[in-house]
Tab-separated table of N, CA and C in Angstrom:
chain	number	residue	atom	x	y	z
S	1	MET	N	-22.874	-0.752	0.551
S	1	MET	CA	-21.171	-1.067	0.786
S	1	MET	C	-20.744	-1.907	2.201
S	2	THR	N	-20.174	-2.418	1.821
S	2	THR	CA	-19.628	-3.639	3.135
S	2	THR	C	-18.181	-3.039	3.788
S	3	PRO	N	-17.936	-2.619	5.088
S	3	PRO	CA	-16.852	-2.494	5.158
S	3	PRO	C	-16.295	-3.565	5.733
S	4	PHE	N	-13.699	-3.431	5.185
S	4	PHE	CA	-13.625	-5.007	5.503
S	4	PHE	C	-12.180	-4.837	5.711
S	5	LEU	N	-12.545	-4.646	7.586
S	5	LEU	CA	-10.793	-4.648	7.814
S	5	LEU	C	-9.320	-5.806	7.355
S	6	LEU	N	-8.967	-5.113	6.421
S	6	LEU	CA	-8.016	-6.257	6.265
S	6	LEU	C	-6.995	-7.032	7.188
S	7	ASP	N	-5.916	-5.936	7.583
S	7	ASP	CA	-5.755	-5.922	9.189
S	7	ASP	C	-5.158	-4.972	10.107
S	8	ASP	N	-5.703	-5.404	11.463
S	8	ASP	CA	-4.785	-4.023	12.276
S	8	ASP	C	-3.827	-4.540	13.252
S	9	PHE	N	-3.016	-5.197	12.789
S	9	PHE	CA	-1.444	-6.011	12.900
S	9	PHE	C	-0.951	-6.727	14.422
S	10	ARG	N	-2.308	-7.324	14.292
S	10	ARG	CA	-2.341	-7.968	16.059
S	10	ARG	C	-1.823	-9.174	16.125
S	11	THR	N	-1.838	-9.881	14.438
S	11	THR	CA	-1.422	-11.510	14.676
S	11	THR	C	0.332	-11.285	13.906
S	12	GLY	N	-0.381	-10.983	12.283
S	12	GLY	CA	0.835	-10.838	12.209
S	12	GLY	C	0.441	-11.624	10.494
S	13	VAL	N	-0.627	-11.587	10.830
S	13	VAL	CA	-1.700	-12.618	9.778
S	13	VAL	C	-2.433	-11.201	9.001
S	14	SER	N	-2.946	-11.230	8.070
S	14	SER	CA	-3.857	-10.383	7.406
S	14	SER	C	-5.560	-11.510	7.452
S	15	ALA	N	-6.619	-10.622	7.423
S	15	ALA	CA	-7.513	-11.349	7.688
S	15	ALA	C	-8.191	-12.011	6.284
S	16	LEU	N	-7.435	-12.045	5.318
S	16	LEU	CA	-7.115	-12.585	4.193
S	16	LEU	C	-6.412	-13.954	4.097
S	17	GLY	N	-5.506	-14.094	5.303
S	17	GLY	CA	-4.576	-15.539	5.889
S	17	GLY	C	-2.807	-14.886	4.693
S	18	THR	N	-3.059	-14.090	4.795
S	18	THR	CA	-1.951	-13.218	3.836
S	18	THR	C	-0.756	-12.464	4.385
S	19	ARG	N	0.296	-12.045	5.113
S	19	ARG	CA	1.348	-11.060	5.287
S	19	ARG	C	2.558	-10.760	4.270
S	20	TRP	N	2.199	-9.465	4.738
S	20	TRP	CA	3.310	-8.543	4.431
S	20	TRP	C	4.417	-8.351	4.249
S	21	GLU	N	4.331	-7.827	3.053
S	21	GLU	CA	5.900	-8.792	2.249
S	21	GLU	C	6.908	-7.070	2.340
S	22	GLY	N	8.055	-6.593	2.666
S	22	GLY	CA	8.900	-5.340	2.086
S	22	GLY	C	10.058	-5.629	0.666
S	23	PHE	N	9.049	-4.584	0.166
S	23	PHE	CA	10.175	-4.530	-1.220
S	23	PHE	C	10.474	-3.084	-1.165
S	24	SER	N	11.561	-3.088	-2.000
S	24	SER	CA	12.504	-1.732	-2.104
S	24	SER	C	13.037	-1.609	-3.651
S	25	ASP	N	12.945	-0.642	-3.973
S	25	ASP	CA	13.585	-0.139	-5.445
S	25	ASP	C	15.610	-0.585	-6.391
S	26	ARG	N	15.594	-1.443	-4.569
S	26	ARG	CA	16.897	-2.595	-4.823
S	26	ARG	C	16.443	-3.467	-5.613
S	27	VAL	N	14.989	-4.484	-6.355
S	27	VAL	CA	14.963	-5.324	-7.371
S	27	VAL	C	15.155	-5.172	-8.194
S	28	MET	N	15.367	-3.506	-9.109
S	28	MET	CA	15.827	-3.425	-10.096
S	28	MET	C	16.729	-2.657	-10.015
S	29	GLY	N	18.041	-2.434	-9.313
S	29	GLY	CA	19.017	-1.537	-9.372
S	29	GLY	C	19.498	-0.443	-8.564
S	30	GLY	N	18.210	0.099	-7.808
S	30	GLY	CA	18.397	0.993	-6.901
S	30	GLY	C	19.008	1.013	-5.789
S	31	ILE	N	18.994	2.105	-5.121
S	31	ILE	CA	19.946	1.723	-3.571
S	31	ILE	C	18.639	2.321	-2.439
S	32	SER	N	17.631	2.221	-2.713
S	32	SER	CA	16.468	2.985	-1.403
S	32	SER	C	16.714	1.988	0.044
S	33	ASP	N	16.969	3.026	0.990
S	33	ASP	CA	17.227	1.346	2.134
S	33	ASP	C	15.134	1.664	3.105
S	34	LEU	N	15.074	0.357	3.240
S	34	LEU	CA	13.325	0.165	3.840
S	34	LEU	C	13.776	-0.538	5.264
S	35	ARG	N	12.611	0.047	5.789
S	35	ARG	CA	12.772	-0.900	7.404
S	35	ARG	C	10.832	-1.501	8.045
S	36	LEU	N	10.869	-2.567	7.953
S	36	LEU	CA	9.141	-2.794	8.011
S	36	LEU	C	9.541	-3.037	9.202
S	37	GLY	N	8.566	-2.846	9.892
S	37	GLY	CA	8.078	-3.653	11.025
S	37	GLY	C	6.605	-3.454	11.731
S	38	ILE	N	6.246	-4.728	12.870
S	38	ILE	CA	5.647	-3.973	13.511
S	38	ILE	C	5.537	-3.377	14.678
S	39	GLU	N	4.949	-2.648	15.061
S	39	GLU	CA	5.656	-2.002	16.991
S	39	GLU	C	4.362	-1.253	17.061
S	40	ALA	N	4.177	-0.859	18.794
S	40	ALA	CA	3.571	-0.815	19.304
S	40	ALA	C	3.866	0.950	20.080
S	41	ASP	N	2.267	1.026	20.561
S	41	ASP	CA	2.264	2.430	21.149
S	41	ASP	C	1.206	1.753	22.606
S	42	SER	N	0.677	3.277	23.190
S	42	SER	CA	-0.405	2.699	24.093
S	42	SER	C	-1.642	1.965	23.527
S	43	GLU	N	-1.792	2.535	22.386
S	43	GLU	CA	-2.996	2.811	22.074
S	43	GLU	C	-3.131	0.674	20.728
S	44	GLY	N	-1.759	0.510	20.656
S	44	GLY	CA	-1.653	-0.807	19.958
S	44	GLY	C	-0.865	-0.957	19.152
S	45	PRO	N	-0.436	-2.097	18.244
S	45	PRO	CA	-0.176	-2.101	16.984
S	45	PRO	C	-0.265	-1.772	16.370
S	46	TYR	N	0.962	-1.515	14.620
S	46	TYR	CA	0.535	-0.437	13.727
S	46	TYR	C	2.490	-1.146	13.010
S	47	MET	N	1.033	-1.183	11.554
S	47	MET	CA	3.142	-1.524	10.597
S	47	MET	C	3.461	-0.042	10.455
S	48	ALA	N	4.445	0.270	10.721
S	48	ALA	CA	6.029	1.059	10.511
S	48	ALA	C	6.491	0.718	9.184
S	49	LEU	N	6.619	1.402	7.723
S	49	LEU	CA	7.167	1.696	7.232
S	49	LEU	C	8.307	2.499	7.128
S	50	SER	N	9.507	2.814	6.608
S	50	SER	CA	10.204	3.476	7.246
S	50	SER	C	11.819	3.427	6.701
S	51	GLY	N	12.505	4.406	6.125
S	51	GLY	CA	14.094	4.219	5.574
S	51	GLY	C	14.350	5.039	4.246
S	52	ASP	N	15.443	5.626	4.054
S	52	ASP	CA	15.703	6.703	3.376
S	52	ASP	C	15.456	6.050	1.548
S	53	VAL	N	14.366	6.770	0.794
S	53	VAL	CA	14.504	6.725	-0.936
S	53	VAL	C	14.828	7.396	-1.500
S	54	ARG	N	15.420	6.663	-1.750
S	54	ARG	CA	16.835	7.425	-2.530
S	54	ARG	C	16.748	7.535	-4.788
S	55	LEU	N	16.852	8.248	-5.338
S	55	LEU	CA	16.883	8.228	-6.528
S	55	LEU	C	17.774	7.668	-7.686
S	56	GLU	N	18.507	7.537	-7.337
S	56	GLU	CA	20.237	7.316	-8.010
S	56	GLU	C	19.869	5.559	-8.543
S	57	ASN	N	20.282	5.486	-9.781
S	57	ASN	CA	20.005	4.517	-10.524
S	57	ASN	C	18.317	3.523	-10.914
S	58	ARG	N	17.663	4.924	-11.147
S	58	ARG	CA	16.235	4.576	-11.966
S	58	ARG	C	15.589	4.224	-10.632
S	59	GLY	N	15.930	4.895	-9.587
S	59	GLY	CA	15.537	3.595	-7.955
S	59	GLY	C	14.352	5.542	-7.378
S	60	GLY	N	13.998	5.058	-5.981
S	60	GLY	CA	12.770	5.624	-6.146
S	60	GLY	C	11.445	4.988	-4.980
S	61	PHE	N	11.652	3.705	-4.524
S	61	PHE	CA	11.183	3.446	-3.550
S	61	PHE	C	11.036	2.673	-2.875
S	62	ILE	N	10.167	2.354	-1.744
S	62	ILE	CA	10.304	1.549	-0.340
S	62	ILE	C	8.305	1.041	-0.280
S	63	GLN	N	8.488	0.079	0.193
S	63	GLN	CA	6.905	-0.655	0.291
S	63	GLN	C	6.736	-1.226	1.018
S	64	ALA	N	5.257	-1.800	1.177
S	64	ALA	CA	4.968	-2.948	2.349
S	64	ALA	C	4.001	-3.319	1.284
S	65	ARG	N	4.129	-4.571	0.815
S	65	ARG	CA	2.785	-4.953	-0.414
S	65	ARG	C	1.910	-6.063	0.241
S	66	LEU	N	0.166	-6.957	0.326
S	66	LEU	CA	-0.247	-7.560	0.843
S	66	LEU	C	-1.064	-7.974	-0.997
S	67	LEU	N	-0.626	-9.460	-0.911
S	67	LEU	CA	-1.048	-10.096	-1.372
S	67	LEU	C	-2.879	-9.652	-1.618
S	68	LEU	N	-3.721	-9.637	-2.548
S	68	LEU	CA	-4.988	-10.073	-1.595
S	68	LEU	C	-6.362	-11.095	-2.427
S	69	LYS	N	-5.714	-12.544	-1.674
S	69	LYS	CA	-6.291	-13.611	-2.410
S	69	LYS	C	-8.009	-14.069	-1.262
S	70	GLU	N	-9.051	-14.137	-1.776
S	70	GLU	CA	-9.846	-15.046	-1.238
S	70	GLU	C	-9.571	-16.380	-1.122
S	71	GLY	N	-10.387	-16.702	0.083
S	71	GLY	CA	-10.254	-18.592	-1.018
S	71	GLY	C	-9.289	-18.918	-1.668
S	72	THR	N	-9.314	-19.840	-2.482
S	72	THR	CA	-8.827	-20.480	-3.366
S	72	THR	C	-8.518	-19.006	-4.626
S	73	SER	N	-9.132	-17.994	-4.613
S	73	SER	CA	-9.489	-17.654	-5.560
S	73	SER	C	-8.048	-16.960	-6.021
S	74	SER	N	-6.980	-16.018	-7.236
S	74	SER	CA	-6.148	-15.384	-6.975
S	74	SER	C	-5.981	-14.147	-6.654
S	75	HIS	N	-7.079	-13.215	-6.601
S	75	HIS	CA	-7.440	-12.324	-6.369
S	75	HIS	C	-8.693	-11.649	-5.191
S	76	TYR	N	-8.738	-10.521	-4.969
S	76	TYR	CA	-9.751	-10.101	-4.591
S	76	TYR	C	-10.750	-8.848	-4.898
S	77	ASP	N	-12.273	-9.197	-4.594
S	77	ASP	CA	-13.274	-8.342	-5.776
S	77	ASP	C	-13.466	-7.071	-4.910
S	78	GLY	N	-12.909	-6.194	-5.280
S	78	GLY	CA	-13.282	-5.239	-4.306
S	78	GLY	C	-14.931	-4.254	-4.283
S	79	SER	N	-15.750	-5.344	-5.403
S	79	SER	CA	-16.919	-4.487	-6.177
S	79	SER	C	-17.864	-3.804	-4.465
S	80	LYS	N	-17.365	-4.681	-3.893
S	80	LYS	CA	-18.809	-4.261	-3.042
S	80	LYS	C	-17.887	-3.411	-2.045
S	81	HIS	N	-16.740	-3.179	-2.259
S	81	HIS	CA	-16.267	-1.750	-1.285
S	81	HIS	C	-16.279	-0.005	-2.554
S	82	GLN	N	-15.926	0.782	-1.510
S	82	GLN	CA	-15.794	2.141	-2.309
S	82	GLN	C	-14.639	2.739	-2.476
S	83	GLY	N	-13.648	1.625	-1.365
S	83	GLY	CA	-12.093	2.442	-1.736
S	83	GLY	C	-11.928	1.566	-0.617
S	84	ILE	N	-10.030	2.186	-0.386
S	84	ILE	CA	-9.624	1.762	0.826
S	84	ILE	C	-9.095	2.519	1.748
S	85	ARG	N	-9.742	1.876	3.021
S	85	ARG	CA	-9.456	3.205	4.346
S	85	ARG	C	-8.390	2.794	4.988
S	86	MET	N	-7.939	3.752	5.761
S	86	MET	CA	-6.888	3.344	7.110
S	86	MET	C	-6.842	4.726	8.124
S	87	VAL	N	-5.953	3.619	8.839
S	87	VAL	CA	-5.922	4.733	9.802
S	87	VAL	C	-4.338	5.223	10.099
S	88	ALA	N	-3.762	5.933	9.668
S	88	ALA	CA	-2.427	6.166	9.275
S	88	ALA	C	-1.868	7.422	9.318
S	89	ARG	N	-0.388	7.136	9.928
S	89	ARG	CA	0.064	8.662	10.204
S	89	ARG	C	1.497	8.842	10.047
S	90	GLY	N	2.033	9.935	9.252
S	90	GLY	CA	2.921	10.087	8.289
S	90	GLY	C	3.513	11.745	8.385
S	91	ASP	N	4.703	12.075	7.681
S	91	ASP	CA	5.770	12.867	8.099
S	91	ASP	C	5.529	13.872	6.751
S	92	GLY	N	4.297	13.799	5.992
S	92	GLY	CA	4.038	14.929	4.617
S	92	GLY	C	3.717	13.912	3.746
S	93	ASP	N	3.851	14.591	2.785
S	93	ASP	CA	3.717	14.159	1.300
S	93	ASP	C	4.655	12.478	0.879
S	94	GLY	N	4.469	12.378	-0.820
S	94	GLY	CA	5.089	11.131	-0.986
S	94	GLY	C	5.056	10.180	-0.674
S	95	TYR	N	3.747	10.051	-0.211
S	95	TYR	CA	3.468	8.177	-0.077
S	95	TYR	C	1.565	8.012	-0.903
S	96	TYR	N	1.824	6.466	-1.244
S	96	TYR	CA	0.491	6.529	-1.738
S	96	TYR	C	0.222	4.722	-1.912
S	97	VAL	N	-0.802	4.846	-1.680
S	97	VAL	CA	-1.515	3.111	-2.177
S	97	VAL	C	-1.011	2.689	-3.432
S	98	PHE	N	-0.532	1.722	-3.669
S	98	PHE	CA	-0.272	1.539	-5.118
S	98	PHE	C	-1.570	-0.261	-5.047
S	99	LEU	N	-1.967	-0.526	-6.140
S	99	LEU	CA	-3.087	-1.635	-6.794
S	99	LEU	C	-2.781	-1.943	-8.076
S	100	ARG	N	-2.743	-3.133	-7.252
S	100	ARG	CA	-2.046	-4.292	-9.133
S	100	ARG	C	-3.549	-5.323	-9.454
S	101	THR	N	-4.262	-5.340	-10.393
S	101	THR	CA	-5.418	-6.530	-10.310
S	101	THR	C	-4.475	-7.333	-10.772
S	102	THR	N	-5.533	-9.075	-11.709
S	102	THR	CA	-5.254	-10.386	-12.488
S	102	THR	C	-4.816	-9.633	-13.968
S	103	SER	N	-4.963	-8.369	-13.981
S	103	SER	CA	-4.814	-7.786	-16.140
S	103	SER	C	-3.547	-7.718	-15.932
S	104	MET	N	-2.391	-7.282	-14.635
S	104	MET	CA	-1.190	-6.341	-14.932
S	104	MET	C	-0.035	-7.801	-15.115
S	105	VAL	N	0.728	-7.619	-16.270
S	105	VAL	CA	1.495	-8.635	-15.934
S	105	VAL	C	2.986	-8.243	-15.585
S	106	PHE	N	3.419	-7.132	-16.106
S	106	PHE	CA	5.044	-6.291	-15.963
S	106	PHE	C	5.199	-5.809	-14.194
S	107	PRO	N	6.028	-5.804	-13.514
S	107	PRO	CA	5.637	-5.178	-12.213
S	107	PRO	C	6.237	-3.831	-12.007
S	108	TRP	N	6.480	-3.278	-12.853
S	108	TRP	CA	6.153	-1.711	-12.718
S	108	TRP	C	4.670	-1.196	-13.134
S	109	ALA	N	3.975	-2.111	-13.810
S	109	ALA	CA	2.330	-1.597	-13.976
S	109	ALA	C	1.854	-1.964	-12.768
S	110	PHE	N	0.557	-0.498	-12.560
S	110	PHE	CA	0.143	-0.169	-11.341
S	110	PHE	C	-1.110	1.162	-11.515
S	111	PHE	N	-1.938	1.172	-10.209
S	111	PHE	CA	-2.393	2.333	-10.525
S	111	PHE	C	-2.299	2.584	-8.766
S	112	MET	N	-2.471	3.975	-8.771
S	112	MET	CA	-1.493	4.982	-7.586
S	112	MET	C	-2.725	5.827	-7.575
S	113	ALA	N	-2.888	6.068	-5.838
S	113	ALA	CA	-3.514	7.057	-4.982
S	113	ALA	C	-2.314	8.015	-4.734
S	114	PRO	N	-3.087	9.717	-4.280
S	114	PRO	CA	-1.841	9.792	-2.823
S	114	PRO	C	-2.355	9.476	-1.282
S	115	ILE	N	-1.159	8.771	-0.759
S	115	ILE	CA	-2.639	9.083	1.361
S	115	ILE	C	-1.847	10.266	2.156
S	116	PRO	N	-3.231	11.327	1.695
S	116	PRO	CA	-3.147	12.135	2.490
S	116	PRO	C	-2.526	12.073	3.894
S	117	VAL	N	-1.301	11.929	4.768
S	117	VAL	CA	-1.542	12.025	6.634
S	117	VAL	C	-0.461	13.274	6.936
S	118	THR	N	-0.974	13.310	8.473
S	118	THR	CA	-1.003	14.460	9.399
S	118	THR	C	0.311	13.381	10.146
S	119	GLU	N	1.097	14.559	10.640
S	119	GLU	CA	1.948	13.853	12.299
S	119	GLU	C	0.952	13.029	12.800
S	120	GLU	N	-0.752	13.764	12.749
S	120	GLU	CA	-1.394	12.884	13.864
S	120	GLU	C	-2.352	11.374	13.279
S	121	TRP	N	-2.621	10.125	14.070
S	121	TRP	CA	-3.281	9.121	13.930
S	121	TRP	C	-4.804	10.232	12.878
S	122	SER	N	-4.904	9.792	11.734
S	122	SER	CA	-6.405	10.027	11.234
S	122	SER	C	-6.929	9.365	10.668
S	123	GLU	N	-7.383	8.584	10.438
S	123	GLU	CA	-8.610	8.601	9.527
S	123	GLU	C	-8.730	8.590	7.972
S	124	VAL	N	-8.387	7.848	7.215
S	124	VAL	CA	-8.353	7.856	5.582
S	124	VAL	C	-8.131	7.499	4.089
S	125	ARG	N	-9.679	7.985	3.948
S	125	ARG	CA	-10.457	7.071	2.969
S	125	ARG	C	-9.957	7.931	1.423
S	126	ILE	N	-9.601	6.188	0.962
S	126	ILE	CA	-9.576	6.882	-0.739
S	126	ILE	C	-10.512	6.020	-1.310
S	127	PRO	N	-11.784	6.687	-1.610
S	127	PRO	CA	-12.134	6.428	-3.015
S	127	PRO	C	-11.443	6.135	-4.065
S	128	TRP	N	-12.194	4.438	-5.090
S	128	TRP	CA	-11.790	4.169	-6.008
S	128	TRP	C	-11.473	5.373	-7.301
S	129	SER	N	-12.284	5.799	-7.280
S	129	SER	CA	-11.896	6.437	-8.567
S	129	SER	C	-10.757	7.781	-8.445
S	130	ALA	N	-10.054	7.881	-7.110
S	130	ALA	CA	-8.509	8.201	-6.845
S	130	ALA	C	-7.803	8.008	-7.683
S	131	PHE	N	-7.570	6.487	-7.441
S	131	PHE	CA	-6.637	5.929	-8.704
S	131	PHE	C	-6.341	6.088	-9.698
S	132	LYS	N	-5.501	6.476	-9.735
S	132	LYS	CA	-4.876	6.852	-11.773
S	132	LYS	C	-3.707	6.015	-11.511
S	133	LYS	N	-3.759	5.449	-13.519
S	133	LYS	CA	-2.206	4.659	-13.376
S	133	LYS	C	-0.930	5.261	-13.193
S	134	GLY	N	0.011	4.501	-12.484
S	134	GLY	CA	0.911	4.687	-12.601
S	134	GLY	C	1.954	5.424	-13.363
S	135	ASP	N	2.815	5.486	-13.059
S	135	ASP	CA	4.070	6.445	-14.490
S	135	ASP	C	4.559	5.695	-15.478
S	136	PHE	N	4.221	4.597	-15.206
S	136	PHE	CA	4.456	3.366	-16.675
S	136	PHE	C	3.222	2.662	-17.283
S	137	GLY	N	2.370	3.130	-16.555
S	137	GLY	CA	1.288	3.206	-16.518
S	137	GLY	C	0.204	1.214	-17.157
S	138	ALA	N	-0.631	1.629	-17.227
S	138	ALA	CA	-1.738	0.401	-17.347
S	138	ALA	C	-2.741	0.502	-18.668
S	139	ALA	N	-2.501	-0.810	-19.457
S	139	ALA	CA	-3.905	0.192	-21.092
S	139	ALA	C	-4.809	-0.131	-20.827
S	140	PHE	N	-5.643	-0.031	-19.148
S	140	PHE	CA	-6.802	-0.611	-19.631
S	140	PHE	C	-7.052	0.039	-18.092
S	141	PRO	N	-8.844	0.137	-18.137
S	141	PRO	CA	-8.873	1.352	-16.790
S	141	PRO	C	-8.863	0.387	-15.338
S	142	LEU	N	-8.823	0.438	-14.382
S	142	LEU	CA	-8.881	-0.098	-12.931
S	142	LEU	C	-10.126	-1.537	-12.766
S	143	ASP	N	-9.307	-2.206	-12.507
S	143	ASP	CA	-10.695	-3.261	-12.360
S	143	ASP	C	-10.885	-3.738	-10.915
S	144	VAL	N	-11.764	-2.866	-9.851
S	144	VAL	CA	-11.357	-3.087	-8.804
S	144	VAL	C	-12.560	-4.831	-8.577
S	145	ARG	N	-12.917	-5.163	-8.742
S	145	ARG	CA	-13.471	-6.859	-9.368
S	145	ARG	C	-12.195	-8.039	-8.714
S	146	LYS	N	-11.272	-7.620	-9.630
S	146	LYS	CA	-10.648	-8.269	-9.874
S	146	LYS	C	-8.371	-8.051	-9.180
S	147	LEU	N	-8.491	-7.692	-8.297
S	147	LEU	CA	-7.508	-6.606	-7.648
S	147	LEU	C	-6.861	-7.628	-6.836
S	148	ARG	N	-5.238	-7.767	-6.910
S	148	ARG	CA	-4.177	-8.955	-6.801
S	148	ARG	C	-3.398	-7.956	-4.967
S	149	SER	N	-3.279	-7.161	-5.334
S	149	SER	CA	-2.480	-7.172	-4.314
S	149	SER	C	-2.321	-5.403	-3.928
S	150	LEU	N	-2.208	-4.790	-3.163
S	150	LEU	CA	-2.104	-3.526	-2.933
S	150	LEU	C	-1.128	-2.924	-1.854
S	151	ALA	N	-0.415	-1.590	-2.306
S	151	ALA	CA	0.653	-1.845	-1.294
S	151	ALA	C	1.184	-0.237	-0.819
S	152	VAL	N	1.512	-0.182	-0.037
S	152	VAL	CA	1.877	1.519	1.159
S	152	VAL	C	3.016	1.276	0.627
S	153	THR	N	3.314	2.679	-0.252
S	153	THR	CA	4.539	3.013	-0.651
S	153	THR	C	4.984	4.294	-0.232
S	154	ALA	N	6.482	4.655	-0.215
S	154	ALA	CA	7.275	6.123	-0.183
S	154	ALA	C	7.728	6.444	-1.705
S	155	TYR	N	7.032	7.206	-2.208
S	155	TYR	CA	7.799	7.111	-3.784
S	155	TYR	C	8.062	8.868	-4.565
S	156	LYS	N	8.760	8.661	-5.346
S	156	LYS	CA	8.882	9.290	-6.735
S	156	LYS	C	9.747	10.779	-6.639
S	157	LYS	N	10.331	10.669	-5.311
S	157	LYS	CA	11.819	11.512	-4.270
S	157	LYS	C	11.922	11.303	-3.834
S	158	ALA	N	13.180	12.243	-3.726
S	158	ALA	CA	14.184	11.642	-2.620
S	158	ALA	C	13.622	12.127	-1.009
S	159	PHE	N	13.694	11.088	-0.145
S	159	PHE	CA	12.906	11.586	1.011
S	159	PHE	C	13.275	10.743	2.106
S	160	ARG	N	13.769	10.684	3.435
S	160	ARG	CA	13.696	9.934	5.051
S	160	ARG	C	12.029	9.223	4.744
S	161	ALA	N	11.323	8.571	4.812
S	161	ALA	CA	10.124	7.742	4.838
S	161	ALA	C	9.870	7.707	6.468
S	162	ARG	N	8.969	7.795	6.373
S	162	ARG	CA	7.967	7.477	7.823
S	162	ARG	C	6.286	7.372	7.496
S	163	LEU	N	6.200	6.265	7.310
S	163	LEU	CA	4.826	5.866	7.397
S	163	LEU	C	4.231	4.876	8.314
S	164	GLN	N	3.217	5.447	9.264
S	164	GLN	CA	2.790	4.030	10.404
S	164	GLN	C	1.066	3.732	9.920
S	165	VAL	N	0.645	2.787	10.215
S	165	VAL	CA	-0.332	2.199	9.633
S	165	VAL	C	-1.219	1.196	11.239
S	166	ARG	N	-2.351	1.389	11.339
S	166	ARG	CA	-3.033	1.143	12.375
S	166	ARG	C	-4.330	0.287	12.126
S	167	GLU	N	-4.463	0.904	10.613
S	167	GLU	CA	-5.877	-0.325	10.262
S	167	GLU	C	-5.470	0.349	8.734
S	168	ILE	N	-5.609	-0.998	8.137
S	168	ILE	CA	-6.260	-1.011	6.666
S	168	ILE	C	-7.414	-1.760	6.197
S	169	GLY	N	-8.005	-1.190	5.519
S	169	GLY	CA	-8.824	-2.681	4.693
S	169	GLY	C	-10.083	-1.046	3.511
S	170	PHE	N	-11.115	-1.676	3.207
S	170	PHE	CA	-12.122	-1.489	2.892
S	170	PHE	C	-12.816	-0.487	3.281
S	171	TYR	N	-13.666	-0.156	2.808
S	171	TYR	CA	-15.034	0.257	2.644
S	171	TYR	C	-16.049	0.673	2.350
């Protein structure tokens, strides 16, 4: 299996030529607050996702999403990898990686896996087998050959989110 570093947040553009986008439940009437940016410490830059996740108005998420496109293709073939790898830190649970494939039409359809983070920087590996259908599900299994987007998300509970990602890619 071949490792591939999608982003180390040094240039503002991923290795696929796409940029991170911030989304919150406000797109569907929620009231969560999102802050997304690139910050740095003595070890270098990292993406910082923070804000208040609120459950009112059927809300409950903030996220940073990256479209996965290879060349002229509308997707990324993840079959040459075993899963997602990141170097991250955060303040507990409530964080997930969301994956969407080319088979998913509705924005609320996704596959998800928890991101186990601590206050210290650590490498996290999430195998494809850890991804389960999201709350609103999908009618088919995860096809990693047709990945359309990857998102790091604070989700499912009311809390003040603080997730920092120094590197993200595939292993």
